[in-house]
Tab-separated table of C-alpha atoms and ligand atoms in Angstrom:
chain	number	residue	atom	x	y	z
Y	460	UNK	CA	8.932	2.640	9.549
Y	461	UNK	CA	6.590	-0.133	10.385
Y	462	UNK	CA	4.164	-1.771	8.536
Y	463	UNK	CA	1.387	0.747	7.769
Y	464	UNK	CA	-1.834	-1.387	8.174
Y	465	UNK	CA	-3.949	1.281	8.869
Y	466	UNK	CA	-3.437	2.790	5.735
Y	467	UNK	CA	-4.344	-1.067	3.957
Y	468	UNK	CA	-0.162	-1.580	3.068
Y	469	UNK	CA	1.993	-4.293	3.849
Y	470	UNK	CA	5.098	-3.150	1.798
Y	471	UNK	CA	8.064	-1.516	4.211
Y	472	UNK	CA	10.708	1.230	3.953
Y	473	UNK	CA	13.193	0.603	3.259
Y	474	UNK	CA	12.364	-1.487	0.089
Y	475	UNK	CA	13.992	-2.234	-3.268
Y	476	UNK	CA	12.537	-2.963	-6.557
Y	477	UNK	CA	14.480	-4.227	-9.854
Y	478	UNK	CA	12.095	-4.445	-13.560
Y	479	UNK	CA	11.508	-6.723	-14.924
Y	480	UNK	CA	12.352	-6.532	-19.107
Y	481	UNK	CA	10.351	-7.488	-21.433
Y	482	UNK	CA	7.626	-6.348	-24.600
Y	483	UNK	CA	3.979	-6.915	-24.238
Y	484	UNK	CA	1.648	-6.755	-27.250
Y	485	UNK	CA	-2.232	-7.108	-25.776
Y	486	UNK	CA	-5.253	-7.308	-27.687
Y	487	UNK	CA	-8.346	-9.299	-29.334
Y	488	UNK	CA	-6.389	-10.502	-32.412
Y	489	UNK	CA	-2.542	-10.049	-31.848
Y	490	UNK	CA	-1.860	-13.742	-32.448
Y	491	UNK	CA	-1.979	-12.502	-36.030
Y	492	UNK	CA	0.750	-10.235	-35.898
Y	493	UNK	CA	3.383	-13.533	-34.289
Y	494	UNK	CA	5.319	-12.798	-37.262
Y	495	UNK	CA	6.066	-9.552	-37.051
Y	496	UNK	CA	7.177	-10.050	-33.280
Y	497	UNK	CA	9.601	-12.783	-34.440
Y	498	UNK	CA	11.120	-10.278	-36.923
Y	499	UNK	CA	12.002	-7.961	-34.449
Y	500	UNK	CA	13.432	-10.431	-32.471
Y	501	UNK	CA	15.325	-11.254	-35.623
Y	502	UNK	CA	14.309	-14.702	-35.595
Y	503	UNK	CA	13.837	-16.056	-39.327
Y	504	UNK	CA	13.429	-20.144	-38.450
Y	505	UNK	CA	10.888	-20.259	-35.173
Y	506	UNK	CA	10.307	-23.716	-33.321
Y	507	UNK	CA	6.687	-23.375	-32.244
Y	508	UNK	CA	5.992	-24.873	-28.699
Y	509	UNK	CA	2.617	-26.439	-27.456
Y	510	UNK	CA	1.005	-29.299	-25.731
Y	511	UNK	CA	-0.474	-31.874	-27.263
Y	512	UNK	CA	-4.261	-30.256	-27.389
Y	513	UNK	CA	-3.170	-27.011	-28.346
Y	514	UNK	CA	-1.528	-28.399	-31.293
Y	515	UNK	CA	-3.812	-27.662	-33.899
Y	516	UNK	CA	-3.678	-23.836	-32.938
Y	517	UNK	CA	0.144	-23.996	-32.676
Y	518	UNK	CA	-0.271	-25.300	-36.346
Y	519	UNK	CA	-2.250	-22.273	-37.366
Y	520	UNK	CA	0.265	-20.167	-36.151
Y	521	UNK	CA	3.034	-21.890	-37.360
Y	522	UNK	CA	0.932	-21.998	-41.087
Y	523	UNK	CA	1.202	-17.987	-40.777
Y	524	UNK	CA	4.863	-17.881	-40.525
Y	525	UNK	CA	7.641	-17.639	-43.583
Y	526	UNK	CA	9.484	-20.598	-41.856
Y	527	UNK	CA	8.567	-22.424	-38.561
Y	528	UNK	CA	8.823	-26.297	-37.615
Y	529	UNK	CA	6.154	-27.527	-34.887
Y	530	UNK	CA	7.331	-29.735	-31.792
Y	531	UNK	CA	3.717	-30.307	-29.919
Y	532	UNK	CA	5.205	-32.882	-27.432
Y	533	UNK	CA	5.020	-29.929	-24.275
Y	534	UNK	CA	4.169	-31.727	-20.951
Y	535	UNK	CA	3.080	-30.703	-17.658
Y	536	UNK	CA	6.063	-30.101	-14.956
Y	537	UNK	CA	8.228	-29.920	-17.541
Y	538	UNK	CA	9.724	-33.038	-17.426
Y	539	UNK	CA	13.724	-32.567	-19.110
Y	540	UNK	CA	12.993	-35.714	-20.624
Y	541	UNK	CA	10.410	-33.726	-22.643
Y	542	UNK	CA	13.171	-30.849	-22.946
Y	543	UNK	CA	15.851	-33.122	-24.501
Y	544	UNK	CA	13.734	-34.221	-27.038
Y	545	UNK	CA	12.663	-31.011	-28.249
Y	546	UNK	CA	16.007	-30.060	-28.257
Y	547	UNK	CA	16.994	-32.382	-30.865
Y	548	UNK	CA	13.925	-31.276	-32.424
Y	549	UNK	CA	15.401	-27.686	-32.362
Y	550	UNK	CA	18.481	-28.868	-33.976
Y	551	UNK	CA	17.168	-30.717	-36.746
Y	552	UNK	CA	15.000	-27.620	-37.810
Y	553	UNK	CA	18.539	-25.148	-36.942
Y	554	UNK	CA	15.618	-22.793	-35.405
Y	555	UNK	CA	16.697	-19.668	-34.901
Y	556	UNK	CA	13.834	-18.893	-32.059
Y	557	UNK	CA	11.351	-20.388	-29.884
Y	558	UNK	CA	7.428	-19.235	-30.338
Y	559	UNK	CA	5.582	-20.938	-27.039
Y	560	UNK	CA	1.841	-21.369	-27.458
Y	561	UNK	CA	-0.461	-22.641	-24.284
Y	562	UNK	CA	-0.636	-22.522	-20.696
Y	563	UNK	CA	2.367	-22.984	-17.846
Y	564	UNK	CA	3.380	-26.246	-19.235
Y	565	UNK	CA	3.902	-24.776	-22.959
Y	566	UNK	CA	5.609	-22.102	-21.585
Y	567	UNK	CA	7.696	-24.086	-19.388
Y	568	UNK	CA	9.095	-26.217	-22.517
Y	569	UNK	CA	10.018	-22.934	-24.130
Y	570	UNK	CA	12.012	-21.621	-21.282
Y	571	UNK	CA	13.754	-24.720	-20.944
Y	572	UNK	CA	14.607	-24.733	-24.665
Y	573	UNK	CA	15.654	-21.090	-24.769
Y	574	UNK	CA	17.796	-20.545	-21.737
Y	575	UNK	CA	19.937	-24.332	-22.633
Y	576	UNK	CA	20.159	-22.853	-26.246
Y	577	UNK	CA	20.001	-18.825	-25.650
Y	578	UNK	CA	17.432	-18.673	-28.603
Y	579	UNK	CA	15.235	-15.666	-28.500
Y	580	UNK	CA	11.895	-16.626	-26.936
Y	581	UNK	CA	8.421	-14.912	-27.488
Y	582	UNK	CA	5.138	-16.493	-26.096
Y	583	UNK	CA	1.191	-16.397	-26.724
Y	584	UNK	CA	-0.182	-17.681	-23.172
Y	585	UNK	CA	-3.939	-19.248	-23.463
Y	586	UNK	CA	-4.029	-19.949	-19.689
Y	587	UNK	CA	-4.302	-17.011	-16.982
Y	588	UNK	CA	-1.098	-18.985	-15.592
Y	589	UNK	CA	1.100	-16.120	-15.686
Y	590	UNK	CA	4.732	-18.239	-16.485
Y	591	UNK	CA	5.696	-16.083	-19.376
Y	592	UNK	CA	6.300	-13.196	-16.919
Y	593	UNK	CA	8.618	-14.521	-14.766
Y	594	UNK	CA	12.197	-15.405	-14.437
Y	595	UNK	CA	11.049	-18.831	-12.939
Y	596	UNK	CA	11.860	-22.231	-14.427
Y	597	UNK	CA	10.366	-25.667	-12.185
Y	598	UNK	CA	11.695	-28.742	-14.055
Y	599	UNK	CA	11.649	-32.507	-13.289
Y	600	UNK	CA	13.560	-35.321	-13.587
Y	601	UNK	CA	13.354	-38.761	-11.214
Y	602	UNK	CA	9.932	-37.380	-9.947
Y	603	UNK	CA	11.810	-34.298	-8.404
Y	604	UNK	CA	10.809	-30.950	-9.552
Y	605	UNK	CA	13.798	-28.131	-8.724
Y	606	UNK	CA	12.985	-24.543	-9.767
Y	607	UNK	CA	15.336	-22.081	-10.168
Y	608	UNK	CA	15.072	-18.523	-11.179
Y	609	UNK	CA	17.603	-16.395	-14.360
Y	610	UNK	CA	17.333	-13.193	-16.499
Y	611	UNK	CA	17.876	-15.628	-19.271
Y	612	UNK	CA	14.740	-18.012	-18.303
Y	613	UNK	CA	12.083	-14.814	-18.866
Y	614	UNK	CA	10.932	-14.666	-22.511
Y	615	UNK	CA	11.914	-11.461	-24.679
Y	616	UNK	CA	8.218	-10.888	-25.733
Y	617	UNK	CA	4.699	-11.763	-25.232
Y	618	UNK	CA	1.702	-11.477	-26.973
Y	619	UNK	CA	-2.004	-11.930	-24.906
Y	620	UNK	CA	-4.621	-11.929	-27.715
Y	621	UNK	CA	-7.627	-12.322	-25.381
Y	622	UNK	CA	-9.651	-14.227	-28.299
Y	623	UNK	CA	-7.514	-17.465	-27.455
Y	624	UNK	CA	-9.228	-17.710	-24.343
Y	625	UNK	CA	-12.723	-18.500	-25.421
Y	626	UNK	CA	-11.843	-22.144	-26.080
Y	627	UNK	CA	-11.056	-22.400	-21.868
Y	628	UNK	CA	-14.182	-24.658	-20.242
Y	629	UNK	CA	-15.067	-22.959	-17.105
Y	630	UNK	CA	-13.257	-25.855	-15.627
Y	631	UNK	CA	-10.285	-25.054	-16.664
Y	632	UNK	CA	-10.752	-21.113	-16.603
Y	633	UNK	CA	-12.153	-20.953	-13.075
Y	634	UNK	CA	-8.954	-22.724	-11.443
Y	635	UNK	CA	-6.307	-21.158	-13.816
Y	636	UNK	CA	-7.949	-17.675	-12.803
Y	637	UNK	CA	-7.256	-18.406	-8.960
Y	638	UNK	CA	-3.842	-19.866	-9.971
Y	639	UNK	CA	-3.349	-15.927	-11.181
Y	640	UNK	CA	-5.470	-14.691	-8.026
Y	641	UNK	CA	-2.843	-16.830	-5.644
Y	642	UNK	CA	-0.004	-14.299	-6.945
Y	643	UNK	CA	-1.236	-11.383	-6.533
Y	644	UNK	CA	-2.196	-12.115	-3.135
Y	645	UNK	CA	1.105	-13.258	-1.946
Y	646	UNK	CA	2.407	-10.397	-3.430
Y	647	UNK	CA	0.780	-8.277	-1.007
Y	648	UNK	CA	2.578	-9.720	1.774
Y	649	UNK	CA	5.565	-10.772	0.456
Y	650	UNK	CA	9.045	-10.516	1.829
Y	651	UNK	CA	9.543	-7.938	-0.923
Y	652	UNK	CA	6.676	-6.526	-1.301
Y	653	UNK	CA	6.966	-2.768	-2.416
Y	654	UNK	CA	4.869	0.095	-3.107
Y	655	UNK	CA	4.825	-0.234	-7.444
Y	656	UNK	CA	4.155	-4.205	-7.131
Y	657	UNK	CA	1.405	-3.767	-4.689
Y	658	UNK	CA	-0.442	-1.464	-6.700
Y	659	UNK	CA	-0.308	-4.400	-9.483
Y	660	UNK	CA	-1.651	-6.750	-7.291
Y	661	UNK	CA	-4.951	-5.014	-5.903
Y	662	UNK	CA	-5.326	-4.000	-9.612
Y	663	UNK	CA	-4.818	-7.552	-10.655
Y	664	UNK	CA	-7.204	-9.118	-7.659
Y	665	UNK	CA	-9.776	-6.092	-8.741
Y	666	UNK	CA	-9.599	-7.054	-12.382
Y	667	UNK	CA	-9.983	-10.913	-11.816
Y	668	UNK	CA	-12.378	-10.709	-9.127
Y	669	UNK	CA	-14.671	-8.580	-11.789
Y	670	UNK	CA	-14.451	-11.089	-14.734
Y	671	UNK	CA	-14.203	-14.639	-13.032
Y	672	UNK	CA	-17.729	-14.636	-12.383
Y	673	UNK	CA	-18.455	-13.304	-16.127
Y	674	UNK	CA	-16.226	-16.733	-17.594
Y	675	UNK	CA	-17.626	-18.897	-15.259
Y	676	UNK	CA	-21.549	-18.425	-16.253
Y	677	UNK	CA	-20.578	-17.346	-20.005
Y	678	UNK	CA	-17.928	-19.111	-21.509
Y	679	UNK	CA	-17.060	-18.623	-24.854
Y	680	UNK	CA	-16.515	-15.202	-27.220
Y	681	UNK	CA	-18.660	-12.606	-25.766
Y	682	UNK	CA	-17.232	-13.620	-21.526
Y	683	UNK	CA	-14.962	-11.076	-19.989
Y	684	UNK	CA	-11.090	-12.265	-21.056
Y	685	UNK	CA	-9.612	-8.892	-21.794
Y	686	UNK	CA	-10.255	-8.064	-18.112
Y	687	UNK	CA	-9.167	-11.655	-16.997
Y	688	UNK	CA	-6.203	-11.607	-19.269
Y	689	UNK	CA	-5.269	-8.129	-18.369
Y	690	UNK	CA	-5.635	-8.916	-14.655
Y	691	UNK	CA	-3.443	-12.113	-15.515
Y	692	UNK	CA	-0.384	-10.413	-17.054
Y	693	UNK	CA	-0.383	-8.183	-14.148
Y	694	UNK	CA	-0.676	-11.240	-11.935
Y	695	UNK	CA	2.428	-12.629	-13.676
Y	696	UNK	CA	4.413	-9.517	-12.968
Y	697	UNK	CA	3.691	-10.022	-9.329
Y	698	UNK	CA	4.663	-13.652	-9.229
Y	699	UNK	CA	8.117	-12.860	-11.149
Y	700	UNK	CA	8.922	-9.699	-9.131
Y	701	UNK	CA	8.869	-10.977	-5.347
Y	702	UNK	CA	8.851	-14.273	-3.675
Y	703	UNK	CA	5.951	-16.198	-2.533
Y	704	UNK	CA	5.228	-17.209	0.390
Y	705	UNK	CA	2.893	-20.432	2.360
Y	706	UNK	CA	0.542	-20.601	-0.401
Y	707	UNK	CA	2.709	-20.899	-3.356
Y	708	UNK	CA	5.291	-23.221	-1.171
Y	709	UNK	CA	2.361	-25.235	-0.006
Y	710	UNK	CA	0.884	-25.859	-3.622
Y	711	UNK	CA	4.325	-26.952	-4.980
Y	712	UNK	CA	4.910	-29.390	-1.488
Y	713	UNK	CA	1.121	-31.065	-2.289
Y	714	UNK	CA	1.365	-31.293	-6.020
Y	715	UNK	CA	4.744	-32.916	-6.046
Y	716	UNK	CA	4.231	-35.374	-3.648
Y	717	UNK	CA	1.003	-36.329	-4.714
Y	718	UNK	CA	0.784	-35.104	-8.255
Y	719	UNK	CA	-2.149	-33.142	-7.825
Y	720	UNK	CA	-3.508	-30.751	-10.409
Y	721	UNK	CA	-1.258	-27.403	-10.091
Y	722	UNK	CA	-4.352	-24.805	-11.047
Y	723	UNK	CA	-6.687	-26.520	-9.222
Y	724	UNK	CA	-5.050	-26.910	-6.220
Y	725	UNK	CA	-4.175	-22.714	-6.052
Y	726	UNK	CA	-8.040	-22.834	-6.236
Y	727	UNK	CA	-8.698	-24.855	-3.659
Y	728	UNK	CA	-5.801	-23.736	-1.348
Y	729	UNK	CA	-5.947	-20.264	-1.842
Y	730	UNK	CA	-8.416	-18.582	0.660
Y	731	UNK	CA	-6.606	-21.241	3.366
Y	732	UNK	CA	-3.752	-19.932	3.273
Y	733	UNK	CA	-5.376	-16.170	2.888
Y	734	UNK	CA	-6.613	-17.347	6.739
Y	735	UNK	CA	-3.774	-18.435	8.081
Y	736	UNK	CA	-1.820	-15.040	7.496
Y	737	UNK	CA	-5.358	-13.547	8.178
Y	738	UNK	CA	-3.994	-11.726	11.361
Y	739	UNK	CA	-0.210	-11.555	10.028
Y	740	UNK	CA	-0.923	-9.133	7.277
Y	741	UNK	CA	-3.269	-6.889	7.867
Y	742	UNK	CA	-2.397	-4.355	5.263
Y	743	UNK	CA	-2.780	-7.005	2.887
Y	744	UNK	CA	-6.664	-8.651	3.885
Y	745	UNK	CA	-7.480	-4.864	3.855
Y	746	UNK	CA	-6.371	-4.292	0.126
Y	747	UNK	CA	-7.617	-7.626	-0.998
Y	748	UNK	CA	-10.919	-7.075	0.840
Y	749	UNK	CA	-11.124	-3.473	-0.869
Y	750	UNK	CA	-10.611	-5.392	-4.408
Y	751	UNK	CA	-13.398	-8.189	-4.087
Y	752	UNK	CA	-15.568	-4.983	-2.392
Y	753	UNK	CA	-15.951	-7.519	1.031
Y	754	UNK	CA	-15.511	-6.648	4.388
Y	755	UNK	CA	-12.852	-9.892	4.866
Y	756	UNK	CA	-10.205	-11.278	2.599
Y	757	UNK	CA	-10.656	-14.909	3.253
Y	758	UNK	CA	-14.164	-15.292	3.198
Y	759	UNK	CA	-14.516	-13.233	-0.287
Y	760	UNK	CA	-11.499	-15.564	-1.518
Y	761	UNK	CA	-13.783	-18.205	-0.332
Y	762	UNK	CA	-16.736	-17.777	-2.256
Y	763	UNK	CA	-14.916	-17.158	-5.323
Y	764	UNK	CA	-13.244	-20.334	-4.819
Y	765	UNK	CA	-16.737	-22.300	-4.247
Y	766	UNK	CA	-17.822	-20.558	-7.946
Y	767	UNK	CA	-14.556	-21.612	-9.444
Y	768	UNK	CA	-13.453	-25.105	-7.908
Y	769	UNK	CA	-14.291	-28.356	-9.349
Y	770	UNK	CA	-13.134	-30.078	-6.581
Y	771	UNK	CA	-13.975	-27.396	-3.975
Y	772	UNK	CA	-12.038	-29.764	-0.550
Y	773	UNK	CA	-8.714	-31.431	-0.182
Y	774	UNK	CA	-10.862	-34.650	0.400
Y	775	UNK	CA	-12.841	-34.650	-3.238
Y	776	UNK	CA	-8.367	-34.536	-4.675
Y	777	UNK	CA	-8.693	-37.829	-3.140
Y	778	UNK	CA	-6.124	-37.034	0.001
Y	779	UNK	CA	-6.143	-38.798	3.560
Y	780	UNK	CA	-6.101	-37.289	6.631
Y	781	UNK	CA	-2.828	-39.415	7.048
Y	782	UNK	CA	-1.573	-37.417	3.903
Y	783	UNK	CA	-2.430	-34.358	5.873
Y	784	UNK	CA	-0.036	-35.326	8.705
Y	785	UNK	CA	2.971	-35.883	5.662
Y	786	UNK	CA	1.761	-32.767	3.939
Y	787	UNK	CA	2.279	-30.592	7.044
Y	788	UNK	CA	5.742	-32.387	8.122
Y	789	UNK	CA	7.021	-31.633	4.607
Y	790	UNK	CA	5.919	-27.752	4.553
Y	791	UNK	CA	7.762	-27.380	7.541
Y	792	UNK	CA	10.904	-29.074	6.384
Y	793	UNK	CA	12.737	-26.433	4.844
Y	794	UNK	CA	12.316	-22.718	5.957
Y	795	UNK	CA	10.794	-19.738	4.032
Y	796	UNK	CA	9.664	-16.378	4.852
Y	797	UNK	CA	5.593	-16.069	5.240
Y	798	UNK	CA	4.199	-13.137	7.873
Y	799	UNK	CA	2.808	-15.463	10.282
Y	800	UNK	CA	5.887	-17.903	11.387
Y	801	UNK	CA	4.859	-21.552	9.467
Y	802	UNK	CA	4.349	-24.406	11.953
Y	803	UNK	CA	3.864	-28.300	11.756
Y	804	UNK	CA	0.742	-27.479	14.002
Y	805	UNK	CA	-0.243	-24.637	12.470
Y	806	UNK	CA	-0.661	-25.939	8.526
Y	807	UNK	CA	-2.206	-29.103	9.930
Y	808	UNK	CA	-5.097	-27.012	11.835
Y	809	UNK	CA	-5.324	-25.458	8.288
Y	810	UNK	CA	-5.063	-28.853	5.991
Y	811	UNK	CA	-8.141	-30.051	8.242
Y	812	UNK	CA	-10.434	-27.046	7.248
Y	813	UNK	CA	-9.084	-27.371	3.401
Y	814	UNK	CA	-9.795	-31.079	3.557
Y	815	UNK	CA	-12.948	-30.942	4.671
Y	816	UNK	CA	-13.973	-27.860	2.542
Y	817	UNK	CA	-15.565	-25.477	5.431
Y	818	UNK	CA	-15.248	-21.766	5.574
Y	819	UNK	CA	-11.927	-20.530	6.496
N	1354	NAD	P1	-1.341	-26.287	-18.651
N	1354	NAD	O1	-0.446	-25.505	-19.508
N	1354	NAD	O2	-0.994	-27.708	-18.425
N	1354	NAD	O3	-2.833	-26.167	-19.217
N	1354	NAD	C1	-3.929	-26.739	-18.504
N	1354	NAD	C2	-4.896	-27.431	-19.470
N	1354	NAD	O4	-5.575	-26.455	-20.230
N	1354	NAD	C3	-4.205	-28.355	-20.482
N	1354	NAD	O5	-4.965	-29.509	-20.634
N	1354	NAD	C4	-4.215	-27.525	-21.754
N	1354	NAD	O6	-4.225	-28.341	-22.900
N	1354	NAD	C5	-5.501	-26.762	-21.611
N	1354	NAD	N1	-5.556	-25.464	-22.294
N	1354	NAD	C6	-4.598	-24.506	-22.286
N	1354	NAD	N2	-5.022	-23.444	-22.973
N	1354	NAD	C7	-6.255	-23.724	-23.438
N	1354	NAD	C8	-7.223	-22.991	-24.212
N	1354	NAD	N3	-7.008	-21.720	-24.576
N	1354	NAD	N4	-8.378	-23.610	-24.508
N	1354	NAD	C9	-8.640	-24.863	-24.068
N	1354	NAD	N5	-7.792	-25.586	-23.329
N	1354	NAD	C10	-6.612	-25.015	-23.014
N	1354	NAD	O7	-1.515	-25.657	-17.180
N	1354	NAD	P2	-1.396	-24.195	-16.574
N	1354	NAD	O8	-2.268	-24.202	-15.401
N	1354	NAD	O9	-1.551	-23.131	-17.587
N	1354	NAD	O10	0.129	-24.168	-16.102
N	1354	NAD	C11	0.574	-25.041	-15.100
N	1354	NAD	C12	2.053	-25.332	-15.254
N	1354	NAD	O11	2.767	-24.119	-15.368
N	1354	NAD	C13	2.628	-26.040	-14.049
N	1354	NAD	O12	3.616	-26.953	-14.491
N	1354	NAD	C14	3.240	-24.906	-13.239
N	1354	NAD	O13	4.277	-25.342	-12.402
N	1354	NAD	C15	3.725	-23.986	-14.330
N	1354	NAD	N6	3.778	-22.577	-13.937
N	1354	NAD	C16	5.005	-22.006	-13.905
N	1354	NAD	C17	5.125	-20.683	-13.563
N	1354	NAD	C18	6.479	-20.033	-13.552
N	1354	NAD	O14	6.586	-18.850	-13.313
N	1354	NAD	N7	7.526	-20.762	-13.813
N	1354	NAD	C19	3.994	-19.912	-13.266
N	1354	NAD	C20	2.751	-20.530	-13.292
N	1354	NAD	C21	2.656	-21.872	-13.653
């Protein structure tokens, strides 16, 4: 059966799908029931995770619980450096569990801790990252990030209490909420994209599309983060069911070799690489269209990305268009599947139009 376009799919027959395990508890307030989670995950001794700035509410938490020791050393990319230490931290308290508060780099800690030690791990995201679905660990070490994927790296339980978003400045929502937007539309045109995981993502694109502009003009209690967090979770389960393709590959080649920002370069690159598989996948720009309600995928990616950005070209990231020529030579480099074939040519034509921050 070919690709049915013309009915706005992308997904194939034959196709496979494998669930993903897993218990989520959602809702304004469910930070408060932590404990109870940990019970069931018979954990009596929790190490709480968190990054430096989300320390004081990893304290809060960790104030609620019987018996919990706080490590708040968590560091973006997870450097093992980081992990090591935390591990000895682990040891000292003879933890029984891991409890990761924050966003991806949290998260990341957690997963490292829990699949070296096999500790239970339950987390409470408070970024619209979308890590604690997925079976997906990137460390580094030397300045090289390597990411692999395990049963044993996805946490056990998670609990999205929408009230922990309020503290997010728009800066930091807008980007994170495009860094969620990025996986549901590679999901739509994945490799392995099938019928259940597609319906996710157009829900997930719908949901987000709806609240962004809600967090972005009202920050704080009263914005829209059930529907942002809701379309977040589901973005996560997209991300950790079926591979990525250009976009995802082409945010990991430019923040690693230049160390850029990872949420606000999915913001940036997003409706880019939405273009360049523009006439690829069809199916796909038709569903994502139908979930901003625009006539083309792209351009509606677009101006969400010029309401979300803070640095809305590859230029204001502080690039060259010599870094352009190294960026495209390194995408290349090692294959991966992405509908429309990936060329040095190709992603250069498409690195100019990022860097200088035109319509796609
Ligand atoms: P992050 O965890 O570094 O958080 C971004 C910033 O937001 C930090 O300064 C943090 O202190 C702050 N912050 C977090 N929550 C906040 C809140 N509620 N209120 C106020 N400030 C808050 O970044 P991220 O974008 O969440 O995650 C990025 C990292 O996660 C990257 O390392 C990326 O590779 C990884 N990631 C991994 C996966 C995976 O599946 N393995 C998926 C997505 C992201």
């Amino acid at each position: 059966m070919s690709r049915g376009a013309d009915r706005g799919r992308e997904w194939r027959m034959p196709f496979q799908y494998e669930g993903l395990p897993g218990t989520v508890w959602f809702g304004r307030g469910e930070r408060r029931r932590a404990g109870e989670a940990l019970e069931r995950l018979e954990v009596r001794r929790a190490m709480v995770l968190s990054g430096p700035r989300q320390a004081g509410l990893a304290g809060e938490i960790a104030n609620g619980l019987p018996d919990a020791a706080l490590y708040a050393g968590a560091a973006m990319h997870t450097p093992v450096a980081v992990t090591r230490d935390c591990l000895e931290a682990v040891t000292a308290a003879a933890a029984d569990g891991i409890l990761s508060i924050g966003g991806g780099s949290a998260i990341g800690l957690g997963k490292a801790v829990a699949v070296r030690t096999g500790l239970p791990h339950l987390v409470v995201p408070t970024t619209f990252a979308g890590s604690e679905m997925t079976p997906i660990l990137g460390e580094t070490e030397g300045g090289i990030k390597t990411t692999r994927r395990s049963p044993a790296i996805l946490p056990a339980m998670v609990i999205y209490d929408p009230d922990l978003l309020a503290s997010l400045p728009p800066a930091v929502a807008g980007p994170s909420a495009m860094n969620a937007m990025a996986h549901a539309v590679e999901a739509l045109y994945a490799e392995a994209a099938n019928p259940l995981i597609s319906l996710l993502a157009e829900e997930s694109i719908r949901a987000m599309g709806q609240a962004l502009p809600g967090f972005l003009q009202d920050a704080g209690a009263t914005a829209p983060w059930e529907e942002g967090f809701y379309a977040a979770w589901l973005a996560g389960i997209c991300l950790g069911s079926v591979g990525m393709a250009l976009h995802h590959k082409l945010c990991h080649t430019l923040g690693g070799a230049f160390g850029l920002p990872h949420a606000d370069l999915h913001c940036l690159i997003l409706p880019y690489a939405a273009a360049y598989n523009r006439e690829a996948a069809p199916g796909a720009m038709a569903r994502i269209a139908q979930a901003l309600g625009v006539a083309d995928a792209p351009a509606g990616l677009y101006a969400l990305m010029q309401r979300a950005a803070t640095r809305r070209s590859l230029k204001a990231f502080g690039l060259s268009e010599a870094d352009l020529d190294t960026a495209a030579e390194m995408a290349v480099q090692s294959p991966y599947y992405n509908p429309r074939p990936v060329t040095r040519e190709g992603v250069r034509a498409m690195l100019q139009v990022a860097y200088e921050g035109g319509a796609p």
